[in-house]
Amino acid sequence: MTHPFETAELHDCRDAFTQTLEALGAANSDIVAVCNDSVGSSKLGGFRDRFPERLINVGIAEQNMVGVGAGLANGGKIPFVCAASPFLTGRALEQIKADVAYSEANVKLVGISSGMAYGELGPTHHSIEDFAWIRALPNVPVIAPADRIETAAVIRWAATYQGGCFLRLSRVGVPDLLAEGHIFELGKANLLRDGDALTIIANGVLTHRAMIAAALLADQGISARVLNMASVRPIDQDAIVDAAKVTGAILTCEEHTIFGGLGSAVAEVVVDNHPVPMTRLGVPGVFAHTASANALLDDFGMSPEAIAQSAKVLLTRKKA
Amino acid sequence: MSPETLRAIANRIRRRDLQAVFEAGAGHIGGEFSVIDILTALYFHTLSVSPDNPLDPARDRLVLSKGHTALALYIVLAEKGFIPMEEISTFLQHGSRLNGHPNRVKVPGVETNTGPLGHGLPVALGMAKAARLNGESWRTFVITGDGEMQEGSNWEAIMAAAQFGLGNLTLIIDHNRLQQGARLADTNALAPLAPKLEAFGWDVEEIDGHDMEQICAALSADRCRADTPRCIVAHTNKGHGVSFMSDNVAWHHKVPNAEQYKQAMAELEAAAS
């Protein structure tokens, strides 16, 4: 059976990112982009052509890149610091901590090709620790949009938000999931599908898969709620607690290690407020084998069918 | 302000620093005494900053990248009126906003939070770039330690500053030849610094970092070239001003005992008179 989104047109969210950034840049000359030789992979070519003086390429130097972002913010600019997420968050983590988070600098950190988007290039190029690393820091919201509509909404939000933030984007194609005109609210989940048997919570590339899984479950008479949880920090405590109370079981799906990411953040809220059975899907604490981005998600138990199967196993643990 | 007046201020700051380290039982007195003359010249001769409007967009920026010498900066900021001088006695005390490294959110006049080495120069580069983008004439200064230049992030920024032609950026290296545990030369010998910066496309001037006339002249805007970042290699002594501390690696963060405190204060008072 074919389900919604399975055959829909897929979009690279980087295009929505750069189109939105260019539109913002045209309206506000304080918007600047900083990158580490990543004009192509960050899709900043259009921004560079329109605003050449506002595309600041520091070369292959991520520590300097983040520090420069903090200095630009001090000088009144609104910098979008763009780089492949593993290098932005891994190499420059101390700059993110000291120069952005602790200094409360108005720097927008944009992690491109996050998760396992670089598939076959291997674990050096995977960014499956970034939720955990950045979520541990005060003052830096962590956000992973699910489609091009939410990506554009998040970029518009970030440009007006006073403070640093980490925006985690992918290059893996996803269909449109949120409604046109969607407005991003920090710390608010989006109810994409209601249900009462269990709740599937996902973000980024995984929201698409979670929606197909919910449709597969519906075919089998199981009503799953789906929450899109782009905002990992701050997280929507009310939506999580309500999901625990009403549906009694929670399954999380993320393109991240299961240690410290979305599943951990949800579990923290569940344990503190209303304990219910949970299953956390993600990368189980290993360096990935060689495979494409989508094949890796399948191999780590996050195909729509495997997510649905995990949901059924979880339901057996749910209290009657 | 005359060099004599600047020297008197610097002497007063050293005495207050010595007292604060003695009372707090901690601090980085060696590196503070090497940088105090430079900080004094910047705040009382060069920088356009005002405690009445510490976030004035048109202000000059000073980044103390060697953030472990925060106490010296706090006292300079107090002398300048950014914070009350009485507050210096809270240095490192429970709940004080004056911890061991400067915090821009808590302390007016601080531009960015430093502490881990190798952070200040990249941030200063961003500030200088912002001024250029804004078409504004304010200047950006950053002070690093010489040992700190072992951090690779500095050299990332040194490359980029030359590439961007940031003549509005001045790096001052507090070249006291000592790092925490040993002499620079015995650890990772970076000296001579000037030819390295020149090779990366910077203008470099070497000065005596304790000579007020030389410091003020080197900081002056008319020494800057429009499109070339500027580096001042300031030859200093760790612990400068106290005979038994000067150029002595033991005094990186040693705290004087009562007898040493008395002698050090006597030497500084004698220099003031």
XYZ file of C-alpha atoms in Angstrom, chain B residues 9-241:
233
model
C 48.290 55.119 37.234
C 50.057 51.891 36.269
C 51.927 51.915 39.572
C 48.672 52.389 41.459
C 47.089 49.506 39.518
C 50.046 47.237 40.344
C 49.720 48.019 44.050
C 45.987 47.333 44.006
C 46.611 44.114 42.065
C 49.242 42.966 44.568
C 46.888 43.649 47.452
C 43.992 41.820 45.768
C 46.095 38.743 44.976
C 47.410 38.729 48.555
C 43.929 39.039 50.032
C 42.229 36.615 47.633
C 45.059 34.123 47.971
C 45.029 33.617 44.207
C 45.568 35.374 40.904
C 48.069 35.483 38.081
C 50.320 38.216 39.324
C 53.222 37.543 36.957
C 51.189 38.000 33.775
C 49.214 40.839 35.323
C 52.369 42.815 36.059
C 53.641 42.240 32.529
C 50.450 43.562 30.895
C 49.470 46.419 33.234
C 51.488 49.106 31.449
C 49.901 48.124 28.119
C 46.382 48.100 29.590
C 46.976 51.473 31.239
C 48.143 53.056 28.004
C 45.191 51.617 26.125
C 42.504 52.755 28.564
C 43.972 56.130 29.543
C 45.606 57.161 26.270
C 44.271 55.291 23.245
C 40.822 53.750 23.550
C 37.656 55.694 22.945
C 35.431 54.057 25.565
C 33.142 55.490 28.200
C 31.691 54.013 31.377
C 28.618 56.180 30.768
C 27.834 54.222 27.603
C 29.798 50.965 27.709
C 27.934 49.523 24.706
C 28.223 52.581 22.474
C 28.299 51.073 18.956
C 31.096 53.490 17.989
C 33.397 52.559 20.889
C 36.838 51.075 20.363
C 37.084 47.399 21.331
C 39.701 45.811 23.563
C 39.798 42.050 23.964
C 41.979 40.658 26.731
C 42.613 37.249 25.244
C 44.952 36.310 28.095
C 41.856 36.208 30.273
C 43.643 34.726 33.284
C 44.977 38.218 33.975
C 41.409 39.423 34.490
C 42.286 41.072 37.793
C 44.463 43.605 36.001
C 41.580 44.375 33.633
C 39.117 44.690 36.519
C 41.316 47.227 38.268
C 41.842 49.195 35.053
C 38.068 49.191 34.477
C 37.572 50.376 38.062
C 40.153 53.150 37.595
C 38.269 54.129 34.447
C 34.904 54.133 36.252
C 33.242 51.070 34.716
C 32.928 49.340 38.100
C 33.421 50.622 41.658
C 36.988 50.344 42.960
C 35.621 48.968 46.258
C 34.378 45.958 44.300
C 37.953 44.809 43.657
C 37.997 43.453 47.204
C 35.352 40.907 46.100
C 37.729 39.346 43.549
C 37.158 35.547 43.565
C 34.803 35.824 46.527
C 31.657 33.695 46.682
C 29.028 35.319 44.443
C 31.280 38.079 43.113
C 30.933 38.989 39.438
C 34.732 39.249 39.391
C 35.765 35.648 38.871
C 39.112 34.512 37.547
C 38.254 35.300 33.927
C 36.298 38.269 32.545
C 32.588 38.011 31.730
C 31.009 40.555 29.390
C 27.503 39.753 30.606
C 28.356 40.670 34.190
C 31.129 43.247 33.949
C 30.589 46.406 31.897
C 33.541 47.180 29.657
C 34.355 43.549 28.969
C 33.776 42.754 25.289
C 33.871 38.945 25.164
C 34.378 36.153 27.675
C 37.910 34.829 27.587
C 39.797 32.260 29.593
C 40.585 29.367 27.268
C 43.573 30.655 25.287
C 43.452 31.359 21.578
C 39.918 32.765 21.581
C 40.401 36.532 21.626
C 42.072 37.121 18.284
C 39.376 35.407 16.164
C 36.666 37.368 17.999
C 38.627 40.621 17.559
C 38.936 39.832 13.865
C 35.146 39.575 13.655
C 34.817 42.926 15.413
C 37.227 44.592 12.997
C 35.377 43.064 10.064
C 32.083 44.379 11.435
C 33.511 47.903 11.636
C 34.599 47.633 8.019
C 31.207 46.363 6.897
C 29.528 49.174 8.816
C 31.885 51.776 7.354
C 32.829 52.847 10.880
C 36.186 54.065 12.097
C 36.412 52.486 15.552
C 39.454 50.306 16.168
C 39.845 46.838 17.635
C 42.734 45.835 19.898
C 43.486 42.393 21.287
C 46.134 41.369 23.799
C 47.499 37.833 23.798
C 50.228 36.237 25.798
C 53.287 34.955 23.971
C 52.759 31.394 25.176
C 49.198 31.753 23.988
C 50.486 32.086 20.442
C 51.062 28.341 20.584
C 47.290 27.932 20.112
C 46.547 27.107 16.467
C 43.359 29.179 16.396
C 45.502 32.322 16.551
C 47.227 31.400 13.326
C 43.880 30.721 11.637
C 42.945 34.291 12.532
C 46.332 35.720 11.548
C 45.912 34.284 8.051
C 42.353 35.585 7.715
C 43.108 39.084 9.050
C 45.781 39.596 6.410
C 43.508 38.173 3.714
C 40.743 40.580 4.758
C 43.133 43.548 4.900
C 42.033 44.603 8.368
C 44.134 47.669 9.040
C 41.746 48.534 11.872
C 42.934 45.535 13.909
C 45.901 45.709 16.288
C 47.287 42.639 18.016
C 49.515 43.239 21.027
C 51.575 40.251 22.089
C 52.655 40.466 25.726
C 56.045 38.866 25.104
C 57.283 38.074 28.605
C 59.102 34.917 27.512
C 57.522 32.800 30.237
C 54.536 30.507 30.237
C 52.877 28.724 33.107
C 55.460 26.092 33.849
C 58.607 27.053 31.997
C 60.283 29.476 29.646
C 58.759 29.794 26.187
C 62.119 28.880 24.711
C 62.159 25.597 26.623
C 58.559 24.659 25.736
C 57.653 25.551 22.175
C 60.059 28.244 21.108
C 58.073 30.766 19.086
C 60.515 33.640 19.298
C 61.307 35.593 17.277
C 57.639 36.450 16.806
C 57.997 39.466 14.508
C 59.261 37.669 11.396
C 56.528 35.079 11.713
C 53.805 37.724 11.747
C 55.520 39.562 8.892
C 55.613 36.358 6.874
C 51.846 36.143 7.299
C 51.415 39.646 5.886
C 51.163 41.754 9.025
C 52.888 45.013 9.890
C 54.962 44.438 13.001
C 56.598 46.812 15.468
C 58.675 45.706 18.431
C 58.663 47.843 21.549
C 59.612 47.864 25.204
C 56.249 46.967 26.719
C 57.048 48.831 29.933
C 58.062 52.116 28.279
C 54.980 54.359 28.274
C 56.235 56.615 25.472
C 56.930 53.636 23.245
C 53.593 51.959 24.043
C 51.556 55.088 23.348
C 53.389 55.810 20.127
C 52.963 52.241 18.902
C 49.219 52.316 19.607
C 48.644 55.544 17.722
C 46.333 55.401 14.701
C 48.864 57.092 12.450
C 51.116 54.044 12.697
C 48.412 51.917 11.035
C 48.311 51.115 7.334
C 44.880 51.074 5.776
C 44.755 47.480 4.634
C 47.315 45.687 6.755
C 46.672 44.328 10.240
C 49.155 45.508 12.814
C 51.033 43.559 15.471
C 52.927 45.097 18.358
C 55.397 42.695 19.912
C 55.688 44.158 23.392
C 58.827 42.936 25.140
C 57.849 42.681 28.774
C 58.863 40.984 31.997
C 56.570 38.731 33.920
C 56.226 40.188 37.408
C 57.608 43.537 36.237
C 58.062 46.073 39.026
